[in-house]
Short mmCIF file of C-alpha atoms and ligand atoms in Angstrom, two decimals:
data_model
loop_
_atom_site.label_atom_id
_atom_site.label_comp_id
_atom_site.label_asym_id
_atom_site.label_seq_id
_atom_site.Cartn_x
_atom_site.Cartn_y
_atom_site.Cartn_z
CA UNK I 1 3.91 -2.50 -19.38
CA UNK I 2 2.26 -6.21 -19.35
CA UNK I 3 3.23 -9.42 -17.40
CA UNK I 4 3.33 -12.22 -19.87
CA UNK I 5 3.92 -14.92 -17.75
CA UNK I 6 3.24 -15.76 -14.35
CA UNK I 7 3.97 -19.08 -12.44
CA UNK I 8 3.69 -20.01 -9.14
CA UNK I 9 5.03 -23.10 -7.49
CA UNK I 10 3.52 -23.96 -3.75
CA UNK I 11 2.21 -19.84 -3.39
CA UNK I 12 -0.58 -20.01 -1.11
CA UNK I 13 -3.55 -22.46 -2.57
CA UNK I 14 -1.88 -22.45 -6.03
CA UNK I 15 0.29 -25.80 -6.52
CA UNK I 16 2.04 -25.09 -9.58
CA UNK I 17 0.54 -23.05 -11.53
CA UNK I 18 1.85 -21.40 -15.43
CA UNK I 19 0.07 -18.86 -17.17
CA UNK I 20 0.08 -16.64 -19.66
CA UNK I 21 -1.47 -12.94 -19.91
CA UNK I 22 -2.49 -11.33 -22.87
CA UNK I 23 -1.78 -7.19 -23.38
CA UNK I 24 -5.63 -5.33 -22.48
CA UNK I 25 -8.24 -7.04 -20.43
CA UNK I 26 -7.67 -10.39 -18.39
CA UNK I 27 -10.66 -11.30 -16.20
CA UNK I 28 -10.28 -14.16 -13.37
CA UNK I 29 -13.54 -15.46 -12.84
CA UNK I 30 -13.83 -17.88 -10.08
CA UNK I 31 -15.84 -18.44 -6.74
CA UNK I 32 -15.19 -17.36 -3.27
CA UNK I 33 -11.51 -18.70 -2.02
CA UNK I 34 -10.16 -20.39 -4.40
CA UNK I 35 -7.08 -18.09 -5.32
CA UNK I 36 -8.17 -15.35 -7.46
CA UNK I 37 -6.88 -12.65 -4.86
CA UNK I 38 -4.07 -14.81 -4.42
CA UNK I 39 -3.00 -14.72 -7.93
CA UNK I 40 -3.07 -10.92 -7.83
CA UNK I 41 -0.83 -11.04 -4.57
CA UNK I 42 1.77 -12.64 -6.27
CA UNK I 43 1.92 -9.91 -9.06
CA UNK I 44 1.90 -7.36 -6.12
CA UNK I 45 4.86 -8.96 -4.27
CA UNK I 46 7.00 -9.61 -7.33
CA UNK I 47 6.38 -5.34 -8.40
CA UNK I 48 6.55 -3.63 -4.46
CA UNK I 49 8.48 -6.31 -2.67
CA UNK I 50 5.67 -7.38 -0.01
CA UNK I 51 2.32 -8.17 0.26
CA UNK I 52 -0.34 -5.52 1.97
CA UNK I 53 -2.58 -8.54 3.34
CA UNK I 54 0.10 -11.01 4.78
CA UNK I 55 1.03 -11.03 7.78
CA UNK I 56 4.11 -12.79 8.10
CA UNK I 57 6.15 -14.26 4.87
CA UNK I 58 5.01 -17.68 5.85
CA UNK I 59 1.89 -17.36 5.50
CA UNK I 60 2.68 -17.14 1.43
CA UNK I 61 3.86 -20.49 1.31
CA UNK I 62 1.54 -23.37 0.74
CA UNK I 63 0.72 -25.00 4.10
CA UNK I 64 2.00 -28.35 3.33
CA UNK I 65 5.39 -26.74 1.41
CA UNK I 66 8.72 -26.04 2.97
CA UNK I 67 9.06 -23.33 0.10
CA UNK I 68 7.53 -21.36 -2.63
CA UNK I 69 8.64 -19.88 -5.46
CA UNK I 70 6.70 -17.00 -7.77
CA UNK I 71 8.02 -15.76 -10.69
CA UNK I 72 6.76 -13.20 -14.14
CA UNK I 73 8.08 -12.14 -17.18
CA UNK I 74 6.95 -8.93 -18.07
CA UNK I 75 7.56 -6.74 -21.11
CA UNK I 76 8.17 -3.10 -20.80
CA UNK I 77 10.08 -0.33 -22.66
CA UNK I 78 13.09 -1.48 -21.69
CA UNK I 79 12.23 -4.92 -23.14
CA UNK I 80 11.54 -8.05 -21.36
CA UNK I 81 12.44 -8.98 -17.70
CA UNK I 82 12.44 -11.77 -15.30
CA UNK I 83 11.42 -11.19 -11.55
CA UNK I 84 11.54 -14.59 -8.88
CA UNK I 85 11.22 -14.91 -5.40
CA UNK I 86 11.97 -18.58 -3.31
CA UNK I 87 11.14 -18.38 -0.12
CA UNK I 88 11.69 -21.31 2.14
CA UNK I 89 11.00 -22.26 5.66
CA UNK I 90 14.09 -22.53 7.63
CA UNK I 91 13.34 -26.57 8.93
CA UNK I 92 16.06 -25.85 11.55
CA UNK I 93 14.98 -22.42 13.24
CA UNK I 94 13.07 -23.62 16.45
CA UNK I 95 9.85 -21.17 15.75
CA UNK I 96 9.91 -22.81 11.99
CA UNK I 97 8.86 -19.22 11.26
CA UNK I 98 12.07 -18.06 9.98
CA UNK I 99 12.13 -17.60 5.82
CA UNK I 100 15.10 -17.58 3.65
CA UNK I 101 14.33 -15.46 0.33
CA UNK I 102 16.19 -15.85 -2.72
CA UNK I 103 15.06 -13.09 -5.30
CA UNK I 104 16.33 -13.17 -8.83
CA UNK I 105 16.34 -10.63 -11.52
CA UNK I 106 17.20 -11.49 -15.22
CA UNK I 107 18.12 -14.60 -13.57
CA UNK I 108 20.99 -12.80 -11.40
CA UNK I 109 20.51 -13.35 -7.62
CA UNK I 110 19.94 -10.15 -6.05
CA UNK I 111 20.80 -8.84 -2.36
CA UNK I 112 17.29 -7.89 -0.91
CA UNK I 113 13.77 -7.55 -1.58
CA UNK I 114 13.73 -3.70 -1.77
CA UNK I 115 15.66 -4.51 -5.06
CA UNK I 116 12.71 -5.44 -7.06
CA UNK I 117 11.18 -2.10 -6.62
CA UNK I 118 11.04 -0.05 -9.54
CA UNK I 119 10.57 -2.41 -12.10
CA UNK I 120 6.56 -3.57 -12.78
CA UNK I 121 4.75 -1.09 -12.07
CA UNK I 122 1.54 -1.90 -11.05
CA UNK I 123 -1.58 0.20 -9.70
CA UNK I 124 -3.91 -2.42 -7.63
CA UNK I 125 -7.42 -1.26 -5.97
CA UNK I 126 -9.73 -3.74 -4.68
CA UNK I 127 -12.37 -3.82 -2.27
CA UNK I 128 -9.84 -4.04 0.58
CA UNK I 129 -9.15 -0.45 0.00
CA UNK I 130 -12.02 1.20 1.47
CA UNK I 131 -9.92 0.85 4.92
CA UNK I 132 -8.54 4.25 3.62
CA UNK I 133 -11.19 5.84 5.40
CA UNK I 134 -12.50 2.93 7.41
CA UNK I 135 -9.55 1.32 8.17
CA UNK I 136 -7.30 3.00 10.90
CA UNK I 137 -4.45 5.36 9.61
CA UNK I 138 -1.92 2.90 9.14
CA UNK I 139 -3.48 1.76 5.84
CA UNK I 140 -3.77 5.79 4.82
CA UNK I 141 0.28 6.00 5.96
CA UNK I 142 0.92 2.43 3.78
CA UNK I 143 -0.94 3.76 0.77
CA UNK I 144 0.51 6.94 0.52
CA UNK I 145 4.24 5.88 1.59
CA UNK I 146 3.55 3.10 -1.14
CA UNK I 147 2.64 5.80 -3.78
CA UNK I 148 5.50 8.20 -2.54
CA UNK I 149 7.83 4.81 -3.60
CA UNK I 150 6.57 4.14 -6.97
CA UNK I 151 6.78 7.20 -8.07
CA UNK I 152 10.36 7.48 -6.49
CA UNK I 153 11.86 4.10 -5.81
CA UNK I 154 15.07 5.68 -4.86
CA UNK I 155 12.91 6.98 -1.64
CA UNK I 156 12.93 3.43 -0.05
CA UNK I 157 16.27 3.94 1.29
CA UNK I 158 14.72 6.81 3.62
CA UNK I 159 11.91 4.51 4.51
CA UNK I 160 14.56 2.08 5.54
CA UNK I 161 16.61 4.19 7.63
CA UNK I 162 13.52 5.72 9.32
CA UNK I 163 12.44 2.57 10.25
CA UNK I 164 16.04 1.28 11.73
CA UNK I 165 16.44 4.60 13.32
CA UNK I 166 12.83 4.25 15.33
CA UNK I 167 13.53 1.01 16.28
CA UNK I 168 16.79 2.00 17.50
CA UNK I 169 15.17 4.49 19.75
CA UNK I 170 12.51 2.65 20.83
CA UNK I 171 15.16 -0.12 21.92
CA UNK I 172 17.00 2.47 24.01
CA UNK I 173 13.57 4.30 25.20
CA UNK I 174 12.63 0.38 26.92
CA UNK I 175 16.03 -0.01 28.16
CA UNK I 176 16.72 3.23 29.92
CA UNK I 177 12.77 2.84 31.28
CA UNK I 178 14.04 -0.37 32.57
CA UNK I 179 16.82 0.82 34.12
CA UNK I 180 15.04 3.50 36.05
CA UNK I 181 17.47 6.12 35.21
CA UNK I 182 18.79 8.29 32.13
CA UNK I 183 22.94 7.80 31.88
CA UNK I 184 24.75 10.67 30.24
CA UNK I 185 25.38 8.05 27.58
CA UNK I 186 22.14 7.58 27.25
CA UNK I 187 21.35 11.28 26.77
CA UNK I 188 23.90 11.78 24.15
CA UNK I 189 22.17 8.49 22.13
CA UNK I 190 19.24 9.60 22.44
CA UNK I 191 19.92 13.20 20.95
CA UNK I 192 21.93 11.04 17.49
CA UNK I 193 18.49 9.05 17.18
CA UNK I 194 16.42 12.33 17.82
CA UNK I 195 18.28 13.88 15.01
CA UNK I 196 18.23 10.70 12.57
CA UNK I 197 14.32 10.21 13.37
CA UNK I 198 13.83 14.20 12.67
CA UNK I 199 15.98 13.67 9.26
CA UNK I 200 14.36 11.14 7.73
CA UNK I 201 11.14 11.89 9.27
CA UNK I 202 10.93 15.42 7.80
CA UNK I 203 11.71 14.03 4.88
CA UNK I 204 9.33 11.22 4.54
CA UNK I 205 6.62 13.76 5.88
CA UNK I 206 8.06 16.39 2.82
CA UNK I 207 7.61 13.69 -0.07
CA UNK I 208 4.07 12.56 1.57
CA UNK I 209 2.95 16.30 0.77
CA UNK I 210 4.41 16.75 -2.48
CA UNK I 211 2.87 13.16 -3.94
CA UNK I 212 -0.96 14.59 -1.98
CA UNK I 213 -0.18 17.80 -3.28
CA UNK I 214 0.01 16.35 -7.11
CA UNK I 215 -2.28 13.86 -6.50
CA UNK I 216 -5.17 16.11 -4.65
CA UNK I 217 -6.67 18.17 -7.84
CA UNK I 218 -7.24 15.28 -9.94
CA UNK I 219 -8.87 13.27 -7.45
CA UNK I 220 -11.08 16.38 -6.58
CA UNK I 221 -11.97 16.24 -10.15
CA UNK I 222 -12.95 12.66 -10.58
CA UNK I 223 -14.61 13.44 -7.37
CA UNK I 224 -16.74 16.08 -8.96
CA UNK I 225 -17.59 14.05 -12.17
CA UNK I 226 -18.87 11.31 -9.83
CA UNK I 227 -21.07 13.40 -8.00
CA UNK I 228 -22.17 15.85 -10.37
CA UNK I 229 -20.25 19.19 -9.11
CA UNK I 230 -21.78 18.68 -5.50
CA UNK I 231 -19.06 17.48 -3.70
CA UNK I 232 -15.34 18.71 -3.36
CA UNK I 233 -12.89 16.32 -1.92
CA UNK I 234 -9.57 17.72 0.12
CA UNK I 235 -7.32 16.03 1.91
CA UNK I 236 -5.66 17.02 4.96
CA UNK I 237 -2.14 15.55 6.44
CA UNK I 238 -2.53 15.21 9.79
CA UNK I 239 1.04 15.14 12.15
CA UNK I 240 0.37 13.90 14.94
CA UNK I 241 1.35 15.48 18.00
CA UNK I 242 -0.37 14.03 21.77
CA UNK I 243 -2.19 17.54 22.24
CA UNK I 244 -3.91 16.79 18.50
CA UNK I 245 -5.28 13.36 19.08
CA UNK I 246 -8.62 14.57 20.45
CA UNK I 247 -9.55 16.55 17.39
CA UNK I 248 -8.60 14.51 14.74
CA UNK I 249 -8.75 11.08 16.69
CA UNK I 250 -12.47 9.46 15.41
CA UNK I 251 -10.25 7.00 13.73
CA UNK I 252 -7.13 5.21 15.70
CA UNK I 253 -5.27 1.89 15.77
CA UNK I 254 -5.94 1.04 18.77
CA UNK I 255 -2.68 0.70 20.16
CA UNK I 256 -2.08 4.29 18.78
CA UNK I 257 -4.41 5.92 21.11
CA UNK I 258 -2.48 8.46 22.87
CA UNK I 259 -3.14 10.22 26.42
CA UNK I 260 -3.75 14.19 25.96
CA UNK I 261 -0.47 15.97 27.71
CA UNK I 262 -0.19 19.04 28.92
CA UNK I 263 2.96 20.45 28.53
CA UNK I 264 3.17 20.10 24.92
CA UNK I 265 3.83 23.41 23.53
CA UNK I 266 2.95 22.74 19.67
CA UNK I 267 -0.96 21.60 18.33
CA UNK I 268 -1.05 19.87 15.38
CA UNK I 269 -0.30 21.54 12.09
CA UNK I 270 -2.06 20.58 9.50
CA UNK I 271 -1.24 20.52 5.30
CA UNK I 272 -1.39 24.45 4.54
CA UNK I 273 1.82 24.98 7.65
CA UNK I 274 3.32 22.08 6.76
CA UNK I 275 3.29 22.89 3.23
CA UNK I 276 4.95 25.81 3.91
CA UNK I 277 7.74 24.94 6.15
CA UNK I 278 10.91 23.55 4.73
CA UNK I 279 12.64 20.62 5.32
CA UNK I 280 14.58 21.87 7.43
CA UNK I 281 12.15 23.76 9.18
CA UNK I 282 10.25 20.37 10.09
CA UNK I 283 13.02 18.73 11.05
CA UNK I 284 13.76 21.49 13.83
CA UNK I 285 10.02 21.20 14.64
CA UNK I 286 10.22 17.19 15.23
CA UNK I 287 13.41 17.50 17.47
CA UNK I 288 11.95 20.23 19.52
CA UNK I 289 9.03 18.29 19.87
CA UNK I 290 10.65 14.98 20.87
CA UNK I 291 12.76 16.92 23.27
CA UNK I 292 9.78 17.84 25.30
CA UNK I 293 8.14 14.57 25.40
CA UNK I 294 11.10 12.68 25.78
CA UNK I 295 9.76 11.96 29.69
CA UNK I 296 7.04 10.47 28.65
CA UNK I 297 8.50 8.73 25.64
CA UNK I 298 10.62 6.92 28.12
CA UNK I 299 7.60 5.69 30.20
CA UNK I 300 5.86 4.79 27.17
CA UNK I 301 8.90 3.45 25.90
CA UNK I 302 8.41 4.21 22.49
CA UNK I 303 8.59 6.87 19.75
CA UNK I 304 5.20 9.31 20.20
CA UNK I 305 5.57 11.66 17.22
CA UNK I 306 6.47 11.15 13.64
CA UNK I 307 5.60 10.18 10.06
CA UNK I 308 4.97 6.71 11.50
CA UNK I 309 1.99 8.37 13.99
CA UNK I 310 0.52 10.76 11.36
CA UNK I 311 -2.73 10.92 9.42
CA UNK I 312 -4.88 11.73 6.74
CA UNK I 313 -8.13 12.66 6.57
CA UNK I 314 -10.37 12.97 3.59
CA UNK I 315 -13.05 15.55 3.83
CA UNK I 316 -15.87 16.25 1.49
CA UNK I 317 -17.16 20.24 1.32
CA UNK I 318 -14.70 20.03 4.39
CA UNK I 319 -16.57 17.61 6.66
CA UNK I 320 -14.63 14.75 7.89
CA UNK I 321 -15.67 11.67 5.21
CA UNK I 322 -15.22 9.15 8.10
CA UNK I 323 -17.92 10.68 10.00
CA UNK I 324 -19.98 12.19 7.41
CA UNK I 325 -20.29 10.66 4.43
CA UNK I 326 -22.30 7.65 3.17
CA UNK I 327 -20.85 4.57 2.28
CA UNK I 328 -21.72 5.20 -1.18
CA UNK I 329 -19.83 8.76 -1.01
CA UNK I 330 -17.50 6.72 0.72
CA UNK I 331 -16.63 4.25 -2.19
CA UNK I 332 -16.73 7.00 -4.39
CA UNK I 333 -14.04 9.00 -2.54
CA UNK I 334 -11.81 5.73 -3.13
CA UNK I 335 -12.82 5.37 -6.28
CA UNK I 336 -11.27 8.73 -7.38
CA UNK I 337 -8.56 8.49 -5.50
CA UNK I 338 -7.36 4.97 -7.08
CA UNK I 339 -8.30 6.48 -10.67
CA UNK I 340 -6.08 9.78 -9.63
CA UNK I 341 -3.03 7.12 -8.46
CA UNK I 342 -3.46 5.34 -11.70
CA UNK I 343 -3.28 8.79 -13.74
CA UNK I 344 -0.51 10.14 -11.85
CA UNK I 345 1.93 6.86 -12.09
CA UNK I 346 0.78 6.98 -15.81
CA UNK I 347 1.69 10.73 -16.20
CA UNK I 348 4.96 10.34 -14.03
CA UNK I 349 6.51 7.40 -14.94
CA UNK I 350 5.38 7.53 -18.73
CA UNK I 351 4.95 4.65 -18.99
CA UNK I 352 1.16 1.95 -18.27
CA UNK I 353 1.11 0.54 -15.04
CA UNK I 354 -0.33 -2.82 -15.03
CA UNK I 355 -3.96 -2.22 -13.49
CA UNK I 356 -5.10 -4.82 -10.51
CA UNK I 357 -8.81 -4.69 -10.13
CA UNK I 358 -9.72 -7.23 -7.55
CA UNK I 359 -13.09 -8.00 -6.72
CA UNK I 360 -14.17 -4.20 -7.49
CA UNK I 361 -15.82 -4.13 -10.59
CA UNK I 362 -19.17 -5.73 -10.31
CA UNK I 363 -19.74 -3.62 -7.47
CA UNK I 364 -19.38 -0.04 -9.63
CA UNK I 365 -22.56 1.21 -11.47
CA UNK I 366 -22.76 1.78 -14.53
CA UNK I 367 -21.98 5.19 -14.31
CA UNK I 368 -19.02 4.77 -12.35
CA UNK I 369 -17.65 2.09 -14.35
CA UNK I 370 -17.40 4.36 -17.30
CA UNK I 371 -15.45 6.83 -15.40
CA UNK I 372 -13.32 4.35 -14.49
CA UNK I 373 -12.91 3.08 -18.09
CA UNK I 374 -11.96 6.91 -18.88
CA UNK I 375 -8.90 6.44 -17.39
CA UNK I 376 -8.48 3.04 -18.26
CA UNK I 377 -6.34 3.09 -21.99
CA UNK I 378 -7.67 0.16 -23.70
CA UNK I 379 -4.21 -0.94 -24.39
CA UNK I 380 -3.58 -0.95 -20.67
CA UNK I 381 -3.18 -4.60 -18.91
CA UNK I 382 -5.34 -5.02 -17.05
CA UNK I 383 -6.29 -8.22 -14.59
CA UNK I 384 -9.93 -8.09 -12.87
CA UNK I 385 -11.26 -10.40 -10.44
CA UNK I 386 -14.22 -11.24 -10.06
CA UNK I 387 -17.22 -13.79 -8.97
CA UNK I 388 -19.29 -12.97 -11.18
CA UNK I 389 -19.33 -10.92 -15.02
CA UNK I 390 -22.75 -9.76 -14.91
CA UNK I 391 -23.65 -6.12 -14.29
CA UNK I 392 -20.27 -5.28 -15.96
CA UNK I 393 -20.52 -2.53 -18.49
CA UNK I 394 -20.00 -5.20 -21.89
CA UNK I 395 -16.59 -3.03 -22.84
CA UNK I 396 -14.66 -4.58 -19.94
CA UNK I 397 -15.51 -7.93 -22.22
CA UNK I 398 -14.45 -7.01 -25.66
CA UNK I 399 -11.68 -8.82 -26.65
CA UNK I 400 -11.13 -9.86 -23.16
CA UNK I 401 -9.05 -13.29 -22.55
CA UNK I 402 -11.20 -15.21 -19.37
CA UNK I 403 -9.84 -17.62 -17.18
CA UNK I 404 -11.49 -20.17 -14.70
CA UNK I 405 -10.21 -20.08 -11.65
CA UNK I 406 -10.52 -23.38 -9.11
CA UNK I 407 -8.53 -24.15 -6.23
CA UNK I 408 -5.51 -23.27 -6.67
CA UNK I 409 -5.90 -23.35 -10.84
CA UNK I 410 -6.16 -21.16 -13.50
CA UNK I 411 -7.41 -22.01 -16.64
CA UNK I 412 -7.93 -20.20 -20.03
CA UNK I 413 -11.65 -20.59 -21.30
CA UNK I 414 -11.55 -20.95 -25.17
CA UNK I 415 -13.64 -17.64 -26.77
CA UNK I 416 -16.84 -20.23 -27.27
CA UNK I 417 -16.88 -20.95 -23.49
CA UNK I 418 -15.64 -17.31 -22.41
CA UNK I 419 -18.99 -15.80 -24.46
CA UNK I 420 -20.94 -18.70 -22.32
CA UNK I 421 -19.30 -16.55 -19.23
CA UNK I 422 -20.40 -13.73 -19.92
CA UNK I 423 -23.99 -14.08 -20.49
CA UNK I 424 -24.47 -16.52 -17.91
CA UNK I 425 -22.03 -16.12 -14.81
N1 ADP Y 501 -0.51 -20.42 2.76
C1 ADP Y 501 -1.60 -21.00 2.24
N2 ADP Y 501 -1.60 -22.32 1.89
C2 ADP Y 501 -2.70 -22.90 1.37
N3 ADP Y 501 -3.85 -22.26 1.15
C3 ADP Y 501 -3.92 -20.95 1.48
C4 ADP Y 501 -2.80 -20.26 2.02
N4 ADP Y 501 -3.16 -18.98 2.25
C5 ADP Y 501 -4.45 -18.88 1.84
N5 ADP Y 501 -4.91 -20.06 1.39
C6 ADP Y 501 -6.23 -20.36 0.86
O1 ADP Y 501 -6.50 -19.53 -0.25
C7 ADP Y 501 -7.89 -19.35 -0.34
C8 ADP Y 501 -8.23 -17.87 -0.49
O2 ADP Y 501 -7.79 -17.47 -1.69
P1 ADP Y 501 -8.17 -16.03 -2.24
O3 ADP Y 501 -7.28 -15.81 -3.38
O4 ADP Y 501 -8.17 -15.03 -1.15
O5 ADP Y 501 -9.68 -16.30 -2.70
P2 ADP Y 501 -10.58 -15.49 -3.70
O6 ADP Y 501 -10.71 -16.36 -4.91
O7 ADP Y 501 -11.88 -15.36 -2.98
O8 ADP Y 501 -9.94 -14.19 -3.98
C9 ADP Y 501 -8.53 -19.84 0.93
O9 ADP Y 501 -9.18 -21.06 0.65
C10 ADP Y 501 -7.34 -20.04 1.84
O10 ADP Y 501 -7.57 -21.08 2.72
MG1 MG Y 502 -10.57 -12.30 -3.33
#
């Protein structure tokens, strides 16, 4: 797979913008802010339908702009396509916050953004990613629901009716808190949202497992090439239940942090039950589970347990990462894990994603560069960012097309000023 074009009109910093990307290695090479992530984010949104560092749609139009557009042509098996998304700021909405998004595909107008899932595939790691173990669990959740999709785009529909049926029951959690008092009515909605959350919950949490499950042994290899047969990564699915939060709780949202309760009858269960149990077997587990804490689910007036509350922890020779490895182990551990993603996509979907390397390379060794070019096809596209070209391992360079970026512009170097790059950046 391999964008060919990209253009951006009024996307964050980039004015209008029109490039094109060769097949192999494309390295941005700019300074701090001026739009190299940026350009990447674009290629993200237009392949998973959202973008993992903004945090409202407005903030991807240019400042000054009432709208933006971004748009690629990419070539794949099934020949070339055409993905665009407008979005504008509605001028009459009194916040000004409200966006209107047009996407097109092939040039026909499509319904939502979900429907550009499934088409460029893309595998992205960059430094941002070491909030998988620093970060709290809500980037662990993201990444692997976000894997679970790419390998299955079909699976966004459950995603979607999870999320409508939690904030369902969270509505009707605050509203019969408010009122004081649980209606009959009340009880009876509250058992159909139970039984939705439980559905697509156990499902969700099923799926989660299965991608881990796939994805575990060759990350625990990679792991074990990196650090020479000393260290063996797992990784364990935490779901979350109040009485759990102590053990497993070094690393919370904030807002997540949940009071110990007593009369919870289940601990947590960790991957091996899970594993085990079937579908069905979970989802009788989640609506026993929210039947006894539905109390306190009303005072808290939201949803306590569920795929959207759970965990993962990564462990090396079975001690929590988070509070026992280095940061170097640390990096590693994401390391392998991004080069097992990129494998299992590959091996999956049979087909190259494109590979996103933002701001990542010039911080890998030597040695671990080379692993990472093991998994790397030279054939693969692949777009790097970076500040800077020295310290990378000279094969990155070979045959590579460089481009300049500068506030908001991209430029192609010509090969005579790209070699002046690379000896001298
Ligand atoms: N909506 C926006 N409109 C205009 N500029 C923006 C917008 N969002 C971000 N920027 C600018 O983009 C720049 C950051 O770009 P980024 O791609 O993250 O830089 P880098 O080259 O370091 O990766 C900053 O200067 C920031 O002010
Ligand atoms: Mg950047």
């Amino acid at each position: 797979m391999q964008v060919t074009k990209v253009r951006l009109s009024n996307f964050r910093n980039y004015i209008d913008c029109k490039l094109d990307l060769q097949s192999g290695r494309n390295i941005l090479v700019g300074e701090n802010a001026q739009g190299k992530t940026n350009f990447l984010e674009a290629i993200e949104l237009l392949s998973s339908a959202r973008s993992t560092r903004a945090d409202q749609d407005n903030d991807l139009i240019r400042w000054q702009a009432p709208h933006m557009v971004a748009e690629l042509e990419f070539d794949s098996r099934v020949g070339l396509q055409e993905l665009r998304v407008a979005f504008a700021k509605d001028q009459q909405a009194v916040s000004g916050k409200r966006i209107e998004k047009r996407i097109g595909i092939n040039g026909v107008t499509q319904k939502t953004m979900g429907d550009l899932i499934g088409r460029l595939l893309v595998v992205s790691f960059s430094s941002h990613d070491l909030n998988l173990l620093r970060g709290g669990p809500r980037y662990r959740r993201d990444w692997i629901d976000s894997l679970v999709v790419k390998l299955k785009p079909s699976l966004q529909e459950i995603y979607a009716n999870f999320k409508k049926s939690l904030a369902q029951r969270n509505k009707l959690l605050k509203s019969i808190c408010e009122q004081g008092k649980v209606t009959v009515t009340d009880q009876d909605q509250l058992l159909v949202w139970d039984q939705q959350l439980a559905r697509f919950g156990a499902r969700i949490i099923k799926q989660r497992l299965a991608v881990l499950s796939r994805l575990l042994p060759i990350a625990e290899e990679h792991q074990s090439r990196i650090s020479r047969s000393q260290e063996a990564l797992s990784i364990r699915y935490i779901f979350k239940t109040n009485e759990g939060t102590s053990t497993y709780g070094a690393i919370e949202d904030a807002e997540e942090v949940d009071e110990p309760e007593a009369e919870i009858s289940t601990g947590p269960l960790d991957s091996a039950q899970l594993g085990a149990m079937e579908e069905a077997e979970i989802v009788k587990t989640l609506m026993k589970l929210l039947k006894e804490r539905r109390f306190n689910e009303i005072r808290r007036k939201q949803t306590l347990l569920g795929p959207h509350r759970d965990d993962l922890v990564f462990c090396l020779n079975d001690k929590d990462a988070v509070s026992f490895a280095s940061q170097g182990q640390q990096r590693s551990i994401v390391l392998s894990l991004k080069m097992a993603e990129l494998t299992l996509v590959r091996e999956t979907l049979d087909e190259a994603p494109v590979l996103l390397l933002d701001d990542v390379l010039a911080e890998l060794d030597e040695f671990r560069q080379g692993l990472l070019m093991s998994v790397v096809e030279q054939d693969m596209q692949t777009i790097i960012t970076t500040t800077h070209v020295t310290g990378f391992d000279p094969r990155w360079l070979d045959g590579a097309a460089i481009f300049q970026v500068h506030d908001g512009h991209v430029q192609r170097l010509p090969a005579t000023q790209a070699g002046y790059v690379n000896h001298v950046v």
